[in-house]
Short mmCIF file of C-alpha atoms and ligand atoms in Angstrom, two decimals:
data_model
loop_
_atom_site.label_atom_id
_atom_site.label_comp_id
_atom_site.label_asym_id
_atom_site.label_seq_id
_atom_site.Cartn_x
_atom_site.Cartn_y
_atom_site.Cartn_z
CA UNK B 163 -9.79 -2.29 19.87
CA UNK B 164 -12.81 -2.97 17.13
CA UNK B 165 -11.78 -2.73 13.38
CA UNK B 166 -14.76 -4.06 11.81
CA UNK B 167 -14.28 -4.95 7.99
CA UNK B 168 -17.29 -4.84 6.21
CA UNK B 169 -16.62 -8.33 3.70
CA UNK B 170 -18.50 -8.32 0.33
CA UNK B 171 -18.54 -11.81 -1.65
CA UNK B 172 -16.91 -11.21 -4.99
CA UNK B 173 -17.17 -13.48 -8.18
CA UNK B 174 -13.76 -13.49 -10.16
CA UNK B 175 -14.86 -12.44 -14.05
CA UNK B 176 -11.46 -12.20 -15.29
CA UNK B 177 -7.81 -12.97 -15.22
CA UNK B 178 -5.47 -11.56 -18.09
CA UNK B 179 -1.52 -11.83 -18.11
CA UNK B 180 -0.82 -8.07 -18.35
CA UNK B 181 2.77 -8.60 -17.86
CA UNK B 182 5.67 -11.07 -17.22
CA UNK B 183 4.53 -12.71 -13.36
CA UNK B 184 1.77 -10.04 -13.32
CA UNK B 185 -1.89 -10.90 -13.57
CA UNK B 186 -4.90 -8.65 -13.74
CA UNK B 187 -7.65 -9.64 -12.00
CA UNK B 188 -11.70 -8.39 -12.53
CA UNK B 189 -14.02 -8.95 -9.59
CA UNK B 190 -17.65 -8.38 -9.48
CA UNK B 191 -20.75 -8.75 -7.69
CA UNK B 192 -21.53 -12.68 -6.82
CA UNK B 193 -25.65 -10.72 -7.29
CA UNK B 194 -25.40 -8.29 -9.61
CA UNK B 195 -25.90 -5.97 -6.78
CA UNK B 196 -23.46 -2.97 -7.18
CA UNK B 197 -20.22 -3.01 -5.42
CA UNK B 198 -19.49 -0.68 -3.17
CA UNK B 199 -17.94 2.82 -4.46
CA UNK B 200 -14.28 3.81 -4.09
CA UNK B 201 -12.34 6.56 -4.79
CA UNK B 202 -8.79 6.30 -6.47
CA UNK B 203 -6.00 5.19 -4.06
CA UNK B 204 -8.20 2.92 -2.27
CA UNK B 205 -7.23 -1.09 -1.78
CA UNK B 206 -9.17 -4.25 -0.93
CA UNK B 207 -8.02 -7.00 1.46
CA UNK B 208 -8.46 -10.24 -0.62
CA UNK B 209 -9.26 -13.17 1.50
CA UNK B 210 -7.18 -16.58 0.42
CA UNK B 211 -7.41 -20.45 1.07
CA UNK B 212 -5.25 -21.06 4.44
CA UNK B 213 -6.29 -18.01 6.17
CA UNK B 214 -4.14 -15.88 4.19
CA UNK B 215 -5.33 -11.94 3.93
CA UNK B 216 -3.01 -9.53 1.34
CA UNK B 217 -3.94 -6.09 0.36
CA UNK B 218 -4.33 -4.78 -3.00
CA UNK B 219 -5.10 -1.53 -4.87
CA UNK B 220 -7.78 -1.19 -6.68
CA UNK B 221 -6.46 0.15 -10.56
CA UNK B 222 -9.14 0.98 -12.48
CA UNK B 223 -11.10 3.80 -12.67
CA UNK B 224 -13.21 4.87 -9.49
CA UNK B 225 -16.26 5.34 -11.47
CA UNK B 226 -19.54 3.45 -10.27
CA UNK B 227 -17.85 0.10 -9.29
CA UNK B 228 -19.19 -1.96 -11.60
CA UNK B 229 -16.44 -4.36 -11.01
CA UNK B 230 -12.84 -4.01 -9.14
CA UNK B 231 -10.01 -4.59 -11.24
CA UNK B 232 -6.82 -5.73 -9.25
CA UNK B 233 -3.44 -6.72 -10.14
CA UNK B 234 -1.10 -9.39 -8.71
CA UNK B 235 2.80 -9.72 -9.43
CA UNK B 236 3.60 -13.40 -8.28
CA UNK B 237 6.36 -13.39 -5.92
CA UNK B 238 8.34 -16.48 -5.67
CA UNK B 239 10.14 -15.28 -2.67
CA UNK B 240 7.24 -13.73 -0.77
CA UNK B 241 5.15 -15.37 1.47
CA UNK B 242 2.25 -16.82 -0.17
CA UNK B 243 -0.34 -14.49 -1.26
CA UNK B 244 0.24 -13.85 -4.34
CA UNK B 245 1.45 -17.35 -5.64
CA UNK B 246 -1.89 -18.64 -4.32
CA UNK B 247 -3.42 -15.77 -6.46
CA UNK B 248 -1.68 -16.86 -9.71
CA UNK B 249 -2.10 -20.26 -8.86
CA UNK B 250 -5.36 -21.45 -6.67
CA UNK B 251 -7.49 -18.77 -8.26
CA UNK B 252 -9.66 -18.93 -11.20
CA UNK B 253 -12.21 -17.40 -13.35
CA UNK B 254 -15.45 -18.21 -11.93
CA UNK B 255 -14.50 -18.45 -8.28
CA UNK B 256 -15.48 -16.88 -5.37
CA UNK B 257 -13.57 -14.95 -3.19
CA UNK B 258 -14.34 -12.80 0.15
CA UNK B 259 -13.16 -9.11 -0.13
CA UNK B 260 -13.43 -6.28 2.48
CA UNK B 261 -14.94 -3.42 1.10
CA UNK B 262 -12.35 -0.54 -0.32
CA UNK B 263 -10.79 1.27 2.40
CA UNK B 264 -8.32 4.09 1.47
CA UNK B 265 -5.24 4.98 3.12
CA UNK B 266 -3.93 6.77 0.18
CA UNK B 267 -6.19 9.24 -0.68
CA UNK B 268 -5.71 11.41 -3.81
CA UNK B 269 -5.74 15.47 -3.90
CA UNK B 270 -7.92 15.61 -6.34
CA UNK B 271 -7.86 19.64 -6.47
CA UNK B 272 -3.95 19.88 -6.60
CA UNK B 273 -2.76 22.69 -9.02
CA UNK B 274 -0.41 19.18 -10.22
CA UNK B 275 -0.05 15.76 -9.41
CA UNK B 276 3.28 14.08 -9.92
CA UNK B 277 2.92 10.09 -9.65
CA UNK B 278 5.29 8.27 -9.33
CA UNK B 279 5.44 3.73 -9.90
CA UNK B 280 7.96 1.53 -9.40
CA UNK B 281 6.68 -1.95 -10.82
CA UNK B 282 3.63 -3.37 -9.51
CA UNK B 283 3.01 -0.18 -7.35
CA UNK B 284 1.63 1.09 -10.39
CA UNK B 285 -1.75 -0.38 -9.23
CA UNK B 286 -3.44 2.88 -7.24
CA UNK B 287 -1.56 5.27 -9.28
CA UNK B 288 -3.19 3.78 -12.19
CA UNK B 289 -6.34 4.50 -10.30
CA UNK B 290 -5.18 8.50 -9.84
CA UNK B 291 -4.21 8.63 -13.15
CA UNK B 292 -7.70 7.58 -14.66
CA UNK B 293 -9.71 9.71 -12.06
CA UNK B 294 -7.11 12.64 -12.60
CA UNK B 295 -8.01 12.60 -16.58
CA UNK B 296 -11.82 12.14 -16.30
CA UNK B 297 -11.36 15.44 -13.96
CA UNK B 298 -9.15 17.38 -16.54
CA UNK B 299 -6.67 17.52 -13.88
CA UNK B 300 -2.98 18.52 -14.88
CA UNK B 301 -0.70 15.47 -13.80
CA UNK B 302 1.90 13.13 -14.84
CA UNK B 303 2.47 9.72 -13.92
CA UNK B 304 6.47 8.10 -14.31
CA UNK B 305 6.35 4.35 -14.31
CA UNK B 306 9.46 2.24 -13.19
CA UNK B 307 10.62 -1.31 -14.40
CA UNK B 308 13.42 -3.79 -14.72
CA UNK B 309 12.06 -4.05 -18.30
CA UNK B 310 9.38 -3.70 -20.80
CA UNK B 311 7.91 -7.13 -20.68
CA UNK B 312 7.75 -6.33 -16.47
CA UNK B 313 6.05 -2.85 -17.19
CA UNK B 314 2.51 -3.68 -15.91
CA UNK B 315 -0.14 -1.55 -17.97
CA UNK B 316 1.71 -0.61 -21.29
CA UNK B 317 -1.12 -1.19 -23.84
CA UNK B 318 -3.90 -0.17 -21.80
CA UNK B 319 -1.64 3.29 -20.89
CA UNK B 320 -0.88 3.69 -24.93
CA UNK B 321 -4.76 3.19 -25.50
CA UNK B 322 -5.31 5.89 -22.74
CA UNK B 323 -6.92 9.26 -23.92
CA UNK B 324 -3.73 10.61 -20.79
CA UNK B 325 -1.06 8.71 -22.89
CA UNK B 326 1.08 11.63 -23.41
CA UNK B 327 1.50 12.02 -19.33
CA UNK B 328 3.08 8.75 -18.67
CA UNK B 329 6.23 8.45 -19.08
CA UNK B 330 7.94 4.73 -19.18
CA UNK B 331 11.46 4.30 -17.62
CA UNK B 332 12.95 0.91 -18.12
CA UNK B 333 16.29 -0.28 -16.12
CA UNK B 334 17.80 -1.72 -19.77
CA UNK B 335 16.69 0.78 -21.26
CA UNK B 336 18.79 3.97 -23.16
CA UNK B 337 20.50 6.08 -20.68
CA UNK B 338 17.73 8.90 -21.65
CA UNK B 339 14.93 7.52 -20.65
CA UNK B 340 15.97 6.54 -16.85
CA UNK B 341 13.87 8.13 -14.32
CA UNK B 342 16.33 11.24 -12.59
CA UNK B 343 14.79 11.75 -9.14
CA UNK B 344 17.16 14.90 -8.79
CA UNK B 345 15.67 16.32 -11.87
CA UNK B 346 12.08 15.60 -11.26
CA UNK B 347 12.11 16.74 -7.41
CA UNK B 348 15.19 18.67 -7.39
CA UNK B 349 13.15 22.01 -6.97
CA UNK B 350 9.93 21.93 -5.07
CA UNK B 351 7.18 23.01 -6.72
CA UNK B 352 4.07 24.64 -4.55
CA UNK B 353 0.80 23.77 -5.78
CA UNK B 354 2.27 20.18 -6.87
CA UNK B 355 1.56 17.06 -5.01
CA UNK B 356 4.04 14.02 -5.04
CA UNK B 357 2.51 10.24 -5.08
CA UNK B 358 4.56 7.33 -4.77
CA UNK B 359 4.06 3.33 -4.85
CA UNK B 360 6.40 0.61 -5.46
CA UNK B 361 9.53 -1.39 -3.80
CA UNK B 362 10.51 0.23 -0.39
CA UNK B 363 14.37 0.95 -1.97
CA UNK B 364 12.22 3.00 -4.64
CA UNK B 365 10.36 4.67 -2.72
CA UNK B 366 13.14 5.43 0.19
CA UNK B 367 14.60 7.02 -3.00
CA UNK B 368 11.49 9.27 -4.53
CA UNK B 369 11.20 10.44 -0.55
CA UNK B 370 14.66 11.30 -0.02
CA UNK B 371 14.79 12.90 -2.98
CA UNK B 372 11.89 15.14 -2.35
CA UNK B 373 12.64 15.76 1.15
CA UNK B 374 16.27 17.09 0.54
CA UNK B 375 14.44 19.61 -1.65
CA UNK B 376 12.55 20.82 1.07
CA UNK B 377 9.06 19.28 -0.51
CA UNK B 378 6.59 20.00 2.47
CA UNK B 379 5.57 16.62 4.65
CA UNK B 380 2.04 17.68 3.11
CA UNK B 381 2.64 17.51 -0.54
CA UNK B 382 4.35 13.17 0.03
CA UNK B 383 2.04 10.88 0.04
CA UNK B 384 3.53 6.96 -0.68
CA UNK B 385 1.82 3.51 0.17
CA UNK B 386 3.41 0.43 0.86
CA UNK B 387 2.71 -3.34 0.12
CA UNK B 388 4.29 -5.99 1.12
CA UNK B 389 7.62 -5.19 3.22
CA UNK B 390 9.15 -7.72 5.26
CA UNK B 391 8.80 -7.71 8.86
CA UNK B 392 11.00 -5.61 10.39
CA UNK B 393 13.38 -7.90 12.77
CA UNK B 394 17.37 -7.54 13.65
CA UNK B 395 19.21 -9.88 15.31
CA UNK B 396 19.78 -7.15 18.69
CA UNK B 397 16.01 -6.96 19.28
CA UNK B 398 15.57 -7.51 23.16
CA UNK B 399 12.56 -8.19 24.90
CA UNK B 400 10.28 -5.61 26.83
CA UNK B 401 6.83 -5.47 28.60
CA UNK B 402 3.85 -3.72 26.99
CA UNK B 403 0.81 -2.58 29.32
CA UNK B 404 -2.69 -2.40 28.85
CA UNK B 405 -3.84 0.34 30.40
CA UNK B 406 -7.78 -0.50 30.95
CA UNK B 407 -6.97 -3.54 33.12
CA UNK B 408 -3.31 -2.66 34.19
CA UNK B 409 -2.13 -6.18 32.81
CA UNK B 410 1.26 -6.67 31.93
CA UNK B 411 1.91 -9.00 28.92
CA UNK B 412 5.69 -9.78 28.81
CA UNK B 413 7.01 -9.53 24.83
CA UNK B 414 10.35 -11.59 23.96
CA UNK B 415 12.45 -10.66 21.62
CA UNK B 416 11.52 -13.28 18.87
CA UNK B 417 7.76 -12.29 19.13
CA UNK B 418 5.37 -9.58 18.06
CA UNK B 419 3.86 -7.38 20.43
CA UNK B 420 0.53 -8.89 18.41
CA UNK B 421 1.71 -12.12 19.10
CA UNK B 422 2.47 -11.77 22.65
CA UNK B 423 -0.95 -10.04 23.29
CA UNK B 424 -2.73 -12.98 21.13
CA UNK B 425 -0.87 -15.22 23.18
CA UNK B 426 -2.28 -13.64 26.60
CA UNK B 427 -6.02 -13.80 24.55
CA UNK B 428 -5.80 -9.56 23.84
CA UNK B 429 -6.72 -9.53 20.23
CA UNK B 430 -5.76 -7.08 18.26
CA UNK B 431 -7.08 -6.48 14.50
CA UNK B 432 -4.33 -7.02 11.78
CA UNK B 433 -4.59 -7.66 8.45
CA UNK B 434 -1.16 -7.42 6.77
CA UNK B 435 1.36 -7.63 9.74
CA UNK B 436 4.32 -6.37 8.24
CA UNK B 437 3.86 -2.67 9.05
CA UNK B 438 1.93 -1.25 6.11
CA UNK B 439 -1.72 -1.29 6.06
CA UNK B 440 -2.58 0.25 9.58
CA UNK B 441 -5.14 -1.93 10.69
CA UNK B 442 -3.32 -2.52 13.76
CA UNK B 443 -2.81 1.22 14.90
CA UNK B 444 -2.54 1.35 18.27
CA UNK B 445 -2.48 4.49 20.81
CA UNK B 446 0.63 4.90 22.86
CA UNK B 447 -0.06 6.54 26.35
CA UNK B 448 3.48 5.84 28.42
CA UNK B 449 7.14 4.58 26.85
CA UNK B 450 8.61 5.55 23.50
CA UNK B 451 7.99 3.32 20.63
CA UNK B 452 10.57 1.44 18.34
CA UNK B 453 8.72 2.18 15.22
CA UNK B 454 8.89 -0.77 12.31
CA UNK B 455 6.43 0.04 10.25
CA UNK B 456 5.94 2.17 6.85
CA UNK B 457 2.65 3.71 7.58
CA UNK B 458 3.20 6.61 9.65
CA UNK B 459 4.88 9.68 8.23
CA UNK B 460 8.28 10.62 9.64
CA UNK B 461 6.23 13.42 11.65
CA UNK B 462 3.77 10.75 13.23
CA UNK B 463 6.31 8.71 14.33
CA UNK B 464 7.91 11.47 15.89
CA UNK B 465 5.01 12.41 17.53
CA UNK B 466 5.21 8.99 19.33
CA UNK B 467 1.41 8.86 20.29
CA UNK B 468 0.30 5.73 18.50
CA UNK B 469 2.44 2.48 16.59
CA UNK B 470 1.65 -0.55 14.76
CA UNK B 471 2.01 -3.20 17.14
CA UNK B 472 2.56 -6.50 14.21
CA UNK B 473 6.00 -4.88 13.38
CA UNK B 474 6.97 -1.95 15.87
CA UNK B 475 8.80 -2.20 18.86
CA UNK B 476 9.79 -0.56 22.55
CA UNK B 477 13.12 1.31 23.08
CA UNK B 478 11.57 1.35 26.54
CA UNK B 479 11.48 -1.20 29.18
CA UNK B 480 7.54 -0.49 28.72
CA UNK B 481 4.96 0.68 26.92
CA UNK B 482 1.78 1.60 27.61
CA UNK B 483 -0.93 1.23 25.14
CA UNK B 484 -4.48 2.29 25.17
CA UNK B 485 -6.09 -1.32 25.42
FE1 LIG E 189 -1.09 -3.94 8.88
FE2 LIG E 189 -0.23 -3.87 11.41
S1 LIG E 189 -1.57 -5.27 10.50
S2 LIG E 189 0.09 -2.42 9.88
#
């Protein structure tokens, strides 16, 4: 499997607290050559010290690329990335970058555009919202915190000729401002388009929501960072073959199907492991897939043709993939 990443050497031009544990960061050209364009929705994979690779959107506006503006919320808890972001990186450094890929792409004809943030998921919405404007596009965009000093975004959103579409729902806030999923999806609305980003719990919720309303696969689109790998304690172990060479690689339950493939030297490309970016996508020609991941839709999971082998699993005794 080849997933070349183009890499583009980035000089880091800014970092500005925006919020409590959240840190804006502004990357440009190490040359003054342009950076490469991208259109709203679409992330870079920001190369750390240690061989450490996380994914984040890209939150400002998609309009020449003079510079990428990302943003970081430190996570004590999490697994590296972005304390080495808050911490290890400075103004003035270099960094290594892919170029922006988008799995989230935005409708940008859509008779509406509902967005919808919890926390630092804000990032590519921020993005939609900005391109959505310059367009005169109708949309609103509902962003989600556990408080106003954790609301990434507020004074450049107040300063922001679309201030009147954003609406700011705080968890200590006044009963009245809360975010009501029921009332927001309750009644599908043709023509409208649903975008959501934030916590998994929040965005289990916004899809739930919209699905028991009968909102159309189509019109939900969501993108995930940073979910935990997706182990339980009854995971057994299975076989997964390639089906160019007709080797067998043997996968135990405490391992990856990446790992036990790296372990056999099959490399596979991955970038965030934990079942969200889909740089591991893999075909699926025999066996029925355990599927881990939050990158397929419901539908493509069903479809069991393809899985992301750094979280996913095998309810069969085998799987064939297409390596
Ligand atoms: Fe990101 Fe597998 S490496 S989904």
């Amino acid at each position: 499997m080849s997933n070349h990443v183009q890499t583009l050497r980035v000089r880091v031009a800014g970092k500005h607290a925006i919020a409590q544990d959240i840190a804006l960061f502004e990357l440009a050209s190490d040359d003054s050559s342009p950076l490469p364009p991208f259109h709203a929705g679409a992330h870079v994979d920001v190369m750390l010290p240690g061989g450490i690779t996380r994914q984040y959107s890209l939150c400002n506006a998609p309009d020449g690329a003079a510079r990428y503006q990302i943003a970081v919320l430190k996570e004590v808890s999490g697994r590296g990335g972005s304390r080495a972001m808050h911490e290890a990186v400075s103004v003035g450094d270099l960094l290594t970058v892919s170029a922006p890929r988008n799995r989230f792409p935005l409708d940008e004809a859509a008779a509406h555009s509902l967005l919808l943030a919890g926390g630092i998921g804000i990032t590519p919405l921020l993005s939609m919202a900005e391109q959505l404007s310059v367009l005169g596009r109708n949309f609103e965009l509902h962003c989600c915190a556990r408080t106003r000093e954790r609301m990434p975004f507020r004074e450049r959103i107040a300063a922001s000729p679309y201030a009147a579409r954003v609406h700011l729902h705080v968890d200590d806030g006044v009963p009245e401002q809360r975010l009501h999923l029921g009332v927001l999806l309750g009644t599908l609305r043709p023509g409208t388009h649903v975008y959501t980003c934030g916590p998994q719990g929040f965005m289990e919720a916004v899809l739930a929501s919209a699905r028991s309303a009968g909102w159309p696969e189509a019109q939900l689109h969501w993108e995930s960072f940073g979910a935990a790998p997706a182990q339980r304690s009854d995971d057994g172990g299975f076989e997964v073959q390639l089906a160019r060479s007709g080797r067998v690689v043997p996968v135990a339950a405490s391992q990856t199907v990446v790992a036990a493939l790296a372990a056999h030297g099959v490399e596979v490309s991955t970038s965030c492991e934990q079942g969200v970016c889909g740089t591991c996508l893999t075909r699926v020609l025999e066996g029925e897939a355990d599927h881990r991941d939050l990158y397929l839709s419901p539908d493509e999971q069903a479809a069991n043709d393809q899985f992301l082998p750094c979280c996913s699993r095998s309810k069969t005794a085998r799987l064939v993939l297409d390596l």
